[in-house]
Amino acid sequence: MSANSFGNLFRLTSFGESHGKAVGGVIEGILPGLDIDMDFIQHEMNRRRPGQSAITTPRDEKDQVEILSGVFEGKATGTPMGFLVWNSDQKSGDYDNIRNVYRPSHADYTYQTKYGIRDHRGGGRSSARETIARVFAGAIAKLILRREGLTVQAYTSQVGHIQLDKSYQQMDLEVAESNIVRCPDPEVAQQMIDFIDQTRINKDSVGGVITCVIKNVPVGLGEPVFNKLHAQLGHAMLGINAVKGFEYGSGFGAAAMTGMAHNDEFFMDGDRVRTRTNRSGGIQGGISNGEDIYFNVAFKPIATVLKEQQTVNKDGEEVPTVVKGRHDPCVLPRAVPIVEAMAAMVMVDNLYLNKMYR
Amino acid sequence: MSANSFGNLFRLTSFGESHGKAVGGVIEGILPGLDIDMDFIQHEMNRRRPGQSAITTPRDEKDQVEILSGVFEGKATGTPMGFLVWNSDQKSGDYDNIRNVYRPSHADYTYQTKYGIRDHRGGGRSSARETIARVFAGAIAKLILRREGLTVQAYTSQVGHIQLDKSYQQMDLEVAESNIVRCPDPEVAQQMIDFIDQTRINKDSVGGVITCVIKNVPVGLGEPVFNKLHAQLGHAMLGINAVKGFEYGSGFGAAAMTGMAHNDEFFMDGDRVRTRTNRSGGIQGGISNGEDIYFNVAFKPIATVLKEQQTVNKDGEEVPTVVKGRHDPCVLPRAVPIVEAMAAMVMVDNLYLNKMYR
Amino acid sequence: MSANSFGNLFRLTSFGESHGKAVGGVIEGILPGLDIDMDFIQHEMNRRRPGQSAITTPRDEKDQVEILSGVFEGKATGTPMGFLVWNSDQKSGDYDNIRNVYRPSHADYTYQTKYGIRDHRGGGRSSARETIARVFAGAIAKLILRREGLTVQAYTSQVGHIQLDKSYQQMDLEVAESNIVRCPDPEVAQQMIDFIDQTRINKDSVGGVITCVIKNVPVGLGEPVFNKLHAQLGHAMLGINAVKGFEYGSGFGAAAMTGMAHNDEFFMDGDRVRTRTNRSGGIQGGISNGEDIYFNVAFKPIATVLKEQQTVNKDGEEVPTVVKGRHDPCVLPRAVPIVEAMAAMVMVDNLYLNKMYR
Amino acid sequence: MSANSFGNLFRLTSFGESHGKAVGGVIEGILPGLDIDMDFIQHEMNRRRPGQSAITTPRDEKDQVEILSGVFEGKATGTPMGFLVWNSDQKSGDYDNIRNVYRPSHADYTYQTKYGIRDHRGGGRSSARETIARVFAGAIAKLILRREGLTVQAYTSQVGHIQLDKSYQQMDLEVAESNIVRCPDPEVAQQMIDFIDQTRINKDSVGGVITCVIKNVPVGLGEPVFNKLHAQLGHAMLGINAVKGFEYGSGFGAAAMTGMAHNDEFFMDGDRVRTRTNRSGGIQGGISNGEDIYFNVAFKPIATVLKEQQTVNKDGEEVPTVVKGRHDPCVLPRAVPIVEAMAAMVMVDNLYLNKMYR
């Protein structure tokens, strides 16, 4: 029900907007006794942080997490973990120009109409700053997955018209973290970086696609019929800002296929039942089958562009506007850890849920 | 939490498998006083029913709904509505051949492994027969939407490689119901029908895409951050059998666009704030903006093909199998009312939720 | 959220009113592979059934449960179990006298005002007939508890002014099932029976108290802070018709005690940590401590009395009324299995939830 | 599901333990535009605060709330409100004596066994300090109720054996706030104070009862069947530390009554349907009927007494213990605002839920 909570047994409830005092949340369902590896957590936070490279927004957010509860002597206690990151980067006074203007393809108009009130200083609750809580909770989730051997790894597979044409099996995904666009193919990565840089110079923005792979998944995760594992993953991804589409396994490409071409034949790999192909994307009937789970997430170009656009204001007047503020021409690199975080939370939740049947 | 419930204030809890006694469910949150228009409801049920045409499965299910509670003198009372459809078409005895075999790309293996037990006579809970409950609840939801003026209309926009290249605005969507493939362009419909017929003769199956359009949506529906309106719609669609992808508005196409090309400029249409284009798909920041909501749902070819395939059985032996049973070469036509039903439920739930703010 | 669902991982969603076609529900979270012992289940149903004895309502309901899904070859499959009991005992035509009258201390007025519509033929959704679903789901829950060794046993400890002054440890609780009032002390039972019989002759009704004991509870069940085990039990009991109060362990008596007199000292019973006294009622900090859980549930006399009372009708007129229909002077005996059922469901849900921590 | 969240549409998710950095939470569902009256809120916080008077614990907690999000220019924005109170009063090093000891009737043993780990410095999550979040959220809820005209007022009606024998109608409830025990009868209040003071000198503690009255309730609140209004209130109260029982309206007294004596006759009060008596406690069939809602909450004497007791430690040894730390001989006065807070949250949630039917 709660729109600010995600998950069931492993559950994040988040709060905070771009120009309030802090963003943060509460995480429930952390495995008691879990080592809270702060180095790993801060590393994950830094991956999301703006200002990591020349092609992202220059805003230098510290994103230093403060844990308020739920940990004792470095270990999770099983009680809810409150946490926050202060919003240090608030400047008041320079927002009057956007107080009454609805920026095109932003959430200004819809928030104003739904709630009848709005913090006009930036994106408010719809700001990407809200994703801090997701990445933090995702880092905790990854620590739990690590104990079970699961890995979750995402990378940029498309920026604008530049598409990576290799499948994830054909590349060393670790390479993704070695370049600022987070693409595991160095050559394509450089093309993407150049394209983003040009977009930045053009004061424009560009969309793209993130691919995510989950490995070492036990058979049996997922809760049919309405909470099929991929439905949960899709829900998670579509809740990320700027996401316009989700597909898993064969995805939209499956629409053009026939059953004989699409079906994954089973075979025995020693004692283990496996499939020769994996168009199912590791999920059959909404339940993991032990093969790799992989999916794509489409991002639109973010709405903040620095050129003049036509729009309307609260008084119902048509006015031109030039959106000010920091400019992040392509959010894909920073969205990679967000995709991973959401996926990790889904997987932990389903690991817990599945224990019921044992 | 519950994987067999969908929705919050308007909520369906469903039960039933293909070879049990009945399928059905419980619907909560029906507006008290609502006229339960049984003609309309049965019409919707008939749209989902197998055996409607030569291109779908010949199974002749009656799908006559029996309402057990929640109605008095033809009107909803506000109490939960129990309902069921009897499974008349059960034949026992002829399922021994599939008792131990995991049919490729079916849910046999994953259900067996998750639950340790399985009704092997057909798809069990993963059977499309489960969608009866969805279409019934969707019909009730549509009756509620009708009072508010909203419409939900879906149609087949792709079958195999045959793609409809017109946008929904360029066609009369009512036409979709005049042909058996439910495509609003009669010419393309005929190509699709021919292709499906050939697929049927080939004992194969084929996938496709359904497009859905929701009109007359009030501004303000949707619950950020985790339950953005499109995240709810995506969750709903990805819970339908055989769905592999979801995109709304500009969808995956947005990945290749720039912000200036993608942003929807606002303008005043009389008193009303509107956008000149609608790449946002009627949703901004996860909240409806009053423009049409539209989205695409990708379906894989269903796994039941009548040719020999390789697979394994419960004893870990690799065996050939020929799946028996009725053959539905393309589920798209029958999935159209399911897509509508799920979308209608999401919209009613959000209409209710939004009343909180008044 | 859903007011017709109870529980989280083990979950009942119920439907049905006294004069609809059927009552029933959907149960999720039944352990896959569980033997569905229909004899036991029907035995539990019969304990709730009216017409068991001279002191209860003469209505002879069959309460034969029909299971619609979720079972295969006698075992639970892990899929939701739909079930129903047909309402055979509907007579139409003789309800006109109560169509517009609000019977005192019934739910007629509040339902009519909340929903704007009401099935006036009997109690509708507020009828005790709704508890059929609870007893059925409770029977399933008991089958699960049996595997874990837990027992749930309730008995009548007060009827009107007749109070049983022995604690549950001082009696053989099995005796309760040997008399029609379900009191484990045969002498007090007879007094209660005589009193109820007199009440019946007086065309009046009488309240009472049911005590419930849960044994062999593992340490660690319960989910603080808001879902303490006793808060869940209290919620469950207060949702039963006619319940006015709940207390566990020392209960209201604790208010008059001092800490030194109330605290339960720990001691070692072999390897096991135990308490010498059990004023905590088996729950400390909202979590079971392994001692017996026991609690009391207060029932008001039910509102249906056969004497003339003053009331008002829908037109706002003050009118006298004599409530017709079957007369159940004391619901306590039939409420005993309902109390057990709700308690059993709470315990199963918490057993499941607790597996998360393993 | 979440044990750290309370409510549905108006929802508190809390975190924090006595010896962590902070306690706090997230509130969702605050009416957008609501004036956040910080003076009122802090006044409520101060009512809960220890150290208010000679008869409560001398711990001088500041309990200054810091709001982190959800407010703009003094008004609620509709986005979640994060908040915290720092734990200033942490002293480390002096807890070694209780590291391994299970204090009698505390939650040490059950938490340790459930989670396998525990912050032994004080009560951890089971500490009364957790109720800070409840009182804060309750203050917000009261601000919403104020707009609708509802009032929620609680008072101490029993301390040990000293019972207030007047009903709430016979007193001016405002008087309760004029004395330190929060009893509206000044004479009885003085007896209670004297008794508590003697208990304090005895190094002991004492229980009691709090009565709560909710006025100006609209007809129609409450969600049958499982979430009857009183079941929600009971759930809320039983989740408060040290609560052992809950009764509403006629409560446990109803057990000894007959139907004719218990039923509340309806009459017309002008246009309004009312009842001449109110044994129903303002709730019929789980739905408010417009009369005053009133209920009693029983508190045990808290477990912290300063005398030697027998117990066991983690090593399974029986040992004597003298619990150290501040001593709060009677929590009733401080629990009064907590009872009000929980009741206020329940009422707001139901006000919201009820809007669905309009």
PDB file of C-alpha atoms in Angstrom, chain B residues 43-194:
ATOM      1  CA  HIS B  43     -19.644 -10.044 -22.438  1.00  0.00           C
ATOM      2  CA  GLU B  44     -16.215  -9.375 -21.000  1.00  0.00           C
ATOM      3  CA  MET B  45     -15.883 -12.989 -19.893  1.00  0.00           C
ATOM      4  CA  ASN B  46     -16.749 -14.135 -23.382  1.00  0.00           C
ATOM      5  CA  ARG B  47     -14.007 -11.984 -24.853  1.00  0.00           C
ATOM      6  CA  ARG B  48     -11.448 -13.962 -22.823  1.00  0.00           C
ATOM      7  CA  ARG B  49     -13.024 -17.365 -23.396  1.00  0.00           C
ATOM      8  CA  PRO B  50     -11.215 -19.963 -25.518  1.00  0.00           C
ATOM      9  CA  GLY B  51     -12.969 -21.266 -28.568  1.00  0.00           C
ATOM     10  CA  GLN B  52     -14.182 -17.930 -29.815  1.00  0.00           C
ATOM     11  CA  SER B  53     -12.745 -18.379 -33.253  1.00  0.00           C
ATOM     12  CA  ALA B  54     -10.870 -20.699 -35.519  1.00  0.00           C
ATOM     13  CA  ILE B  55      -7.524 -19.216 -34.604  1.00  0.00           C
ATOM     14  CA  THR B  56      -7.747 -19.843 -30.890  1.00  0.00           C
ATOM     15  CA  THR B  57      -7.885 -22.996 -28.837  1.00  0.00           C
ATOM     16  CA  PRO B  58     -10.955 -25.089 -29.623  1.00  0.00           C
ATOM     17  CA  ARG B  59     -11.601 -25.709 -25.942  1.00  0.00           C
ATOM     18  CA  ASP B  60     -15.177 -24.575 -25.408  1.00  0.00           C
ATOM     19  CA  GLU B  61     -15.239 -23.200 -21.923  1.00  0.00           C
ATOM     20  CA  LYS B  62     -18.507 -21.767 -20.793  1.00  0.00           C
ATOM     21  CA  ASP B  63     -17.008 -19.401 -18.232  1.00  0.00           C
ATOM     22  CA  GLN B  64     -20.356 -18.674 -16.653  1.00  0.00           C
ATOM     23  CA  VAL B  65     -19.685 -16.669 -13.519  1.00  0.00           C
ATOM     24  CA  GLU B  66     -21.549 -17.384 -10.329  1.00  0.00           C
ATOM     25  CA  ILE B  67     -21.586 -14.520  -7.835  1.00  0.00           C
ATOM     26  CA  LEU B  68     -21.771 -15.764  -4.263  1.00  0.00           C
ATOM     27  CA  SER B  69     -21.960 -12.619  -2.155  1.00  0.00           C
ATOM     28  CA  GLY B  70     -21.682  -8.853  -2.105  1.00  0.00           C
ATOM     29  CA  VAL B  71     -24.729  -8.123  -4.233  1.00  0.00           C
ATOM     30  CA  PHE B  72     -28.273  -7.385  -3.127  1.00  0.00           C
ATOM     31  CA  GLU B  73     -31.110  -6.629  -5.487  1.00  0.00           C
ATOM     32  CA  GLY B  74     -28.641  -6.130  -8.335  1.00  0.00           C
ATOM     33  CA  LYS B  75     -26.400  -3.663  -6.552  1.00  0.00           C
ATOM     34  CA  ALA B  76     -23.041  -3.988  -4.827  1.00  0.00           C
ATOM     35  CA  THR B  77     -23.351  -3.747  -1.057  1.00  0.00           C
ATOM     36  CA  GLY B  78     -19.766  -2.803  -0.219  1.00  0.00           C
ATOM     37  CA  THR B  79     -19.085  -6.255   1.210  1.00  0.00           C
ATOM     38  CA  PRO B  80     -16.629  -8.595  -0.532  1.00  0.00           C
ATOM     39  CA  MET B  81     -17.853 -10.288  -3.664  1.00  0.00           C
ATOM     40  CA  GLY B  82     -17.078 -13.995  -3.812  1.00  0.00           C
ATOM     41  CA  PHE B  83     -17.374 -15.545  -7.259  1.00  0.00           C
ATOM     42  CA  LEU B  84     -16.443 -18.668  -9.157  1.00  0.00           C
ATOM     43  CA  VAL B  85     -16.517 -20.401 -12.505  1.00  0.00           C
ATOM     44  CA  TRP B  86     -16.754 -24.175 -12.423  1.00  0.00           C
ATOM     45  CA  ASN B  87     -14.146 -26.180 -14.282  1.00  0.00           C
ATOM     46  CA  SER B  88     -16.370 -28.360 -16.395  1.00  0.00           C
ATOM     47  CA  ASP B  89     -13.719 -29.496 -18.790  1.00  0.00           C
ATOM     48  CA  GLN B  90     -11.736 -31.870 -16.611  1.00  0.00           C
ATOM     49  CA  LYS B  91     -10.829 -35.221 -17.964  1.00  0.00           C
ATOM     50  CA  SER B  92      -8.924 -37.452 -15.623  1.00  0.00           C
ATOM     51  CA  GLY B  93      -6.800 -40.395 -16.614  1.00  0.00           C
ATOM     52  CA  ASP B  94      -5.151 -39.042 -19.690  1.00  0.00           C
ATOM     53  CA  TYR B  95      -2.436 -37.103 -17.950  1.00  0.00           C
ATOM     54  CA  ASP B  96      -0.132 -39.931 -16.984  1.00  0.00           C
ATOM     55  CA  ASN B  97       2.157 -39.192 -19.887  1.00  0.00           C
ATOM     56  CA  ILE B  98       3.024 -35.770 -18.459  1.00  0.00           C
ATOM     57  CA  ARG B  99       3.050 -36.706 -14.781  1.00  0.00           C
ATOM     58  CA  ASN B 100       6.822 -36.747 -14.573  1.00  0.00           C
ATOM     59  CA  VAL B 101       7.857 -34.736 -17.579  1.00  0.00           C
ATOM     60  CA  TYR B 102       8.937 -31.108 -17.404  1.00  0.00           C
ATOM     61  CA  ARG B 103       7.530 -29.512 -20.527  1.00  0.00           C
ATOM     62  CA  PRO B 104      10.022 -27.009 -22.016  1.00  0.00           C
ATOM     63  CA  SER B 105       9.390 -23.376 -21.066  1.00  0.00           C
ATOM     64  CA  HIS B 106       6.365 -24.353 -18.988  1.00  0.00           C
ATOM     65  CA  ALA B 107       6.250 -23.875 -15.229  1.00  0.00           C
ATOM     66  CA  ASP B 108       6.350 -27.596 -14.414  1.00  0.00           C
ATOM     67  CA  TYR B 109       9.929 -27.687 -13.193  1.00  0.00           C
ATOM     68  CA  THR B 110       9.867 -24.484 -11.194  1.00  0.00           C
ATOM     69  CA  TYR B 111       6.562 -25.246  -9.441  1.00  0.00           C
ATOM     70  CA  GLN B 112       7.724 -28.765  -8.628  1.00  0.00           C
ATOM     71  CA  THR B 113      10.951 -27.471  -7.164  1.00  0.00           C
ATOM     72  CA  LYS B 114       9.459 -24.556  -5.254  1.00  0.00           C
ATOM     73  CA  TYR B 115       6.536 -26.389  -3.690  1.00  0.00           C
ATOM     74  CA  GLY B 116       7.774 -29.991  -3.823  1.00  0.00           C
ATOM     75  CA  ILE B 117       4.385 -31.021  -5.162  1.00  0.00           C
ATOM     76  CA  ARG B 118       2.375 -30.223  -8.261  1.00  0.00           C
ATOM     77  CA  ASP B 119      -0.901 -30.990  -9.963  1.00  0.00           C
ATOM     78  CA  HIS B 120       0.555 -32.297 -13.204  1.00  0.00           C
ATOM     79  CA  ARG B 121      -2.751 -32.301 -15.077  1.00  0.00           C
ATOM     80  CA  GLY B 122      -2.168 -29.215 -17.178  1.00  0.00           C
ATOM     81  CA  GLY B 123      -0.764 -25.905 -16.096  1.00  0.00           C
ATOM     82  CA  GLY B 124      -2.208 -25.923 -12.592  1.00  0.00           C
ATOM     83  CA  ARG B 125      -2.043 -22.480 -11.095  1.00  0.00           C
ATOM     84  CA  SER B 126       0.118 -21.252 -13.976  1.00  0.00           C
ATOM     85  CA  SER B 127      -2.623 -22.061 -16.448  1.00  0.00           C
ATOM     86  CA  ALA B 128      -4.249 -19.214 -18.349  1.00  0.00           C
ATOM     87  CA  ARG B 129      -7.491 -20.367 -16.804  1.00  0.00           C
ATOM     88  CA  GLU B 130      -6.459 -18.376 -13.748  1.00  0.00           C
ATOM     89  CA  THR B 131      -7.069 -15.201 -15.731  1.00  0.00           C
ATOM     90  CA  ILE B 132     -10.819 -15.760 -15.525  1.00  0.00           C
ATOM     91  CA  ALA B 133     -10.742 -14.108 -12.127  1.00  0.00           C
ATOM     92  CA  ARG B 134      -8.842 -11.156 -13.541  1.00  0.00           C
ATOM     93  CA  VAL B 135     -11.274 -10.545 -16.354  1.00  0.00           C
ATOM     94  CA  PHE B 136     -14.229 -10.755 -14.010  1.00  0.00           C
ATOM     95  CA  ALA B 137     -12.687  -8.310 -11.531  1.00  0.00           C
ATOM     96  CA  GLY B 138     -11.670  -6.120 -14.432  1.00  0.00           C
ATOM     97  CA  ALA B 139     -15.250  -6.022 -15.663  1.00  0.00           C
ATOM     98  CA  ILE B 140     -16.356  -4.799 -12.231  1.00  0.00           C
ATOM     99  CA  ALA B 141     -13.572  -2.224 -12.305  1.00  0.00           C
ATOM    100  CA  LYS B 142     -14.710  -1.050 -15.723  1.00  0.00           C
ATOM    101  CA  LEU B 143     -18.211  -0.511 -14.365  1.00  0.00           C
ATOM    102  CA  ILE B 144     -16.709   1.801 -11.754  1.00  0.00           C
ATOM    103  CA  LEU B 145     -14.532   3.602 -14.302  1.00  0.00           C
ATOM    104  CA  ARG B 146     -17.563   4.104 -16.504  1.00  0.00           C
ATOM    105  CA  ARG B 147     -19.145   6.261 -13.803  1.00  0.00           C
ATOM    106  CA  GLU B 148     -16.045   8.456 -13.822  1.00  0.00           C
ATOM    107  CA  GLY B 149     -15.847   8.571 -17.605  1.00  0.00           C
ATOM    108  CA  LEU B 150     -12.561   6.699 -17.991  1.00  0.00           C
ATOM    109  CA  THR B 151     -12.157   4.173 -20.762  1.00  0.00           C
ATOM    110  CA  VAL B 152      -9.603   1.399 -21.117  1.00  0.00           C
ATOM    111  CA  GLN B 153      -9.111  -0.122 -24.540  1.00  0.00           C
ATOM    112  CA  ALA B 154      -6.519  -2.588 -25.731  1.00  0.00           C
ATOM    113  CA  TYR B 155      -5.790  -4.117 -29.105  1.00  0.00           C
ATOM    114  CA  THR B 156      -3.324  -6.407 -30.843  1.00  0.00           C
ATOM    115  CA  SER B 157      -0.586  -4.313 -32.413  1.00  0.00           C
ATOM    116  CA  GLN B 158       1.883  -7.031 -33.366  1.00  0.00           C
ATOM    117  CA  VAL B 159       1.729 -10.748 -34.152  1.00  0.00           C
ATOM    118  CA  GLY B 160       5.037 -12.354 -34.952  1.00  0.00           C
ATOM    119  CA  HIS B 161       6.777 -10.105 -37.440  1.00  0.00           C
ATOM    120  CA  ILE B 162       3.543  -8.380 -38.482  1.00  0.00           C
ATOM    121  CA  GLN B 163       3.521  -4.974 -36.848  1.00  0.00           C
ATOM    122  CA  LEU B 164       0.831  -2.357 -36.965  1.00  0.00           C
ATOM    123  CA  ASP B 165       2.654   0.839 -37.854  1.00  0.00           C
ATOM    124  CA  LYS B 166      -0.073   3.307 -36.986  1.00  0.00           C
ATOM    125  CA  SER B 167      -0.370   4.996 -33.642  1.00  0.00           C
ATOM    126  CA  TYR B 168      -3.583   4.592 -31.697  1.00  0.00           C
ATOM    127  CA  GLN B 169      -4.716   8.088 -32.626  1.00  0.00           C
ATOM    128  CA  GLN B 170      -4.725   7.191 -36.298  1.00  0.00           C
ATOM    129  CA  MET B 171      -7.318   4.429 -35.995  1.00  0.00           C
ATOM    130  CA  ASP B 172     -10.816   3.821 -34.778  1.00  0.00           C
ATOM    131  CA  LEU B 173     -10.088   1.466 -31.893  1.00  0.00           C
ATOM    132  CA  GLU B 174     -13.653   0.188 -31.888  1.00  0.00           C
ATOM    133  CA  VAL B 175     -12.789  -1.655 -35.080  1.00  0.00           C
ATOM    134  CA  ALA B 176     -10.556  -4.002 -33.095  1.00  0.00           C
ATOM    135  CA  GLU B 177     -13.548  -5.874 -31.744  1.00  0.00           C
ATOM    136  CA  SER B 178     -14.860  -6.538 -35.243  1.00  0.00           C
ATOM    137  CA  ASN B 179     -12.194  -9.100 -36.115  1.00  0.00           C
ATOM    138  CA  ILE B 180     -10.986 -12.192 -34.365  1.00  0.00           C
ATOM    139  CA  VAL B 181      -7.428 -11.009 -33.805  1.00  0.00           C
ATOM    140  CA  ARG B 182      -8.570  -7.740 -32.241  1.00  0.00           C
ATOM    141  CA  CYS B 183      -6.488  -5.441 -34.405  1.00  0.00           C
ATOM    142  CA  PRO B 184      -8.102  -2.082 -35.297  1.00  0.00           C
ATOM    143  CA  ASP B 185      -6.655  -2.045 -38.819  1.00  0.00           C
ATOM    144  CA  PRO B 186      -8.708  -4.536 -40.876  1.00  0.00           C
ATOM    145  CA  GLU B 187      -5.999  -5.116 -43.439  1.00  0.00           C
ATOM    146  CA  VAL B 188      -3.267  -5.818 -40.918  1.00  0.00           C
ATOM    147  CA  ALA B 189      -5.765  -7.884 -38.953  1.00  0.00           C
ATOM    148  CA  GLN B 190      -6.208 -10.152 -41.932  1.00  0.00           C
ATOM    149  CA  GLN B 191      -2.445 -10.600 -42.301  1.00  0.00           C
ATOM    150  CA  MET B 192      -2.229 -11.469 -38.633  1.00  0.00           C
ATOM    151  CA  ILE B 193      -5.083 -13.957 -38.908  1.00  0.00           C
ATOM    152  CA  ASP B 194      -3.472 -15.632 -41.886  1.00  0.00           C
TER     153      ASP B 194
END
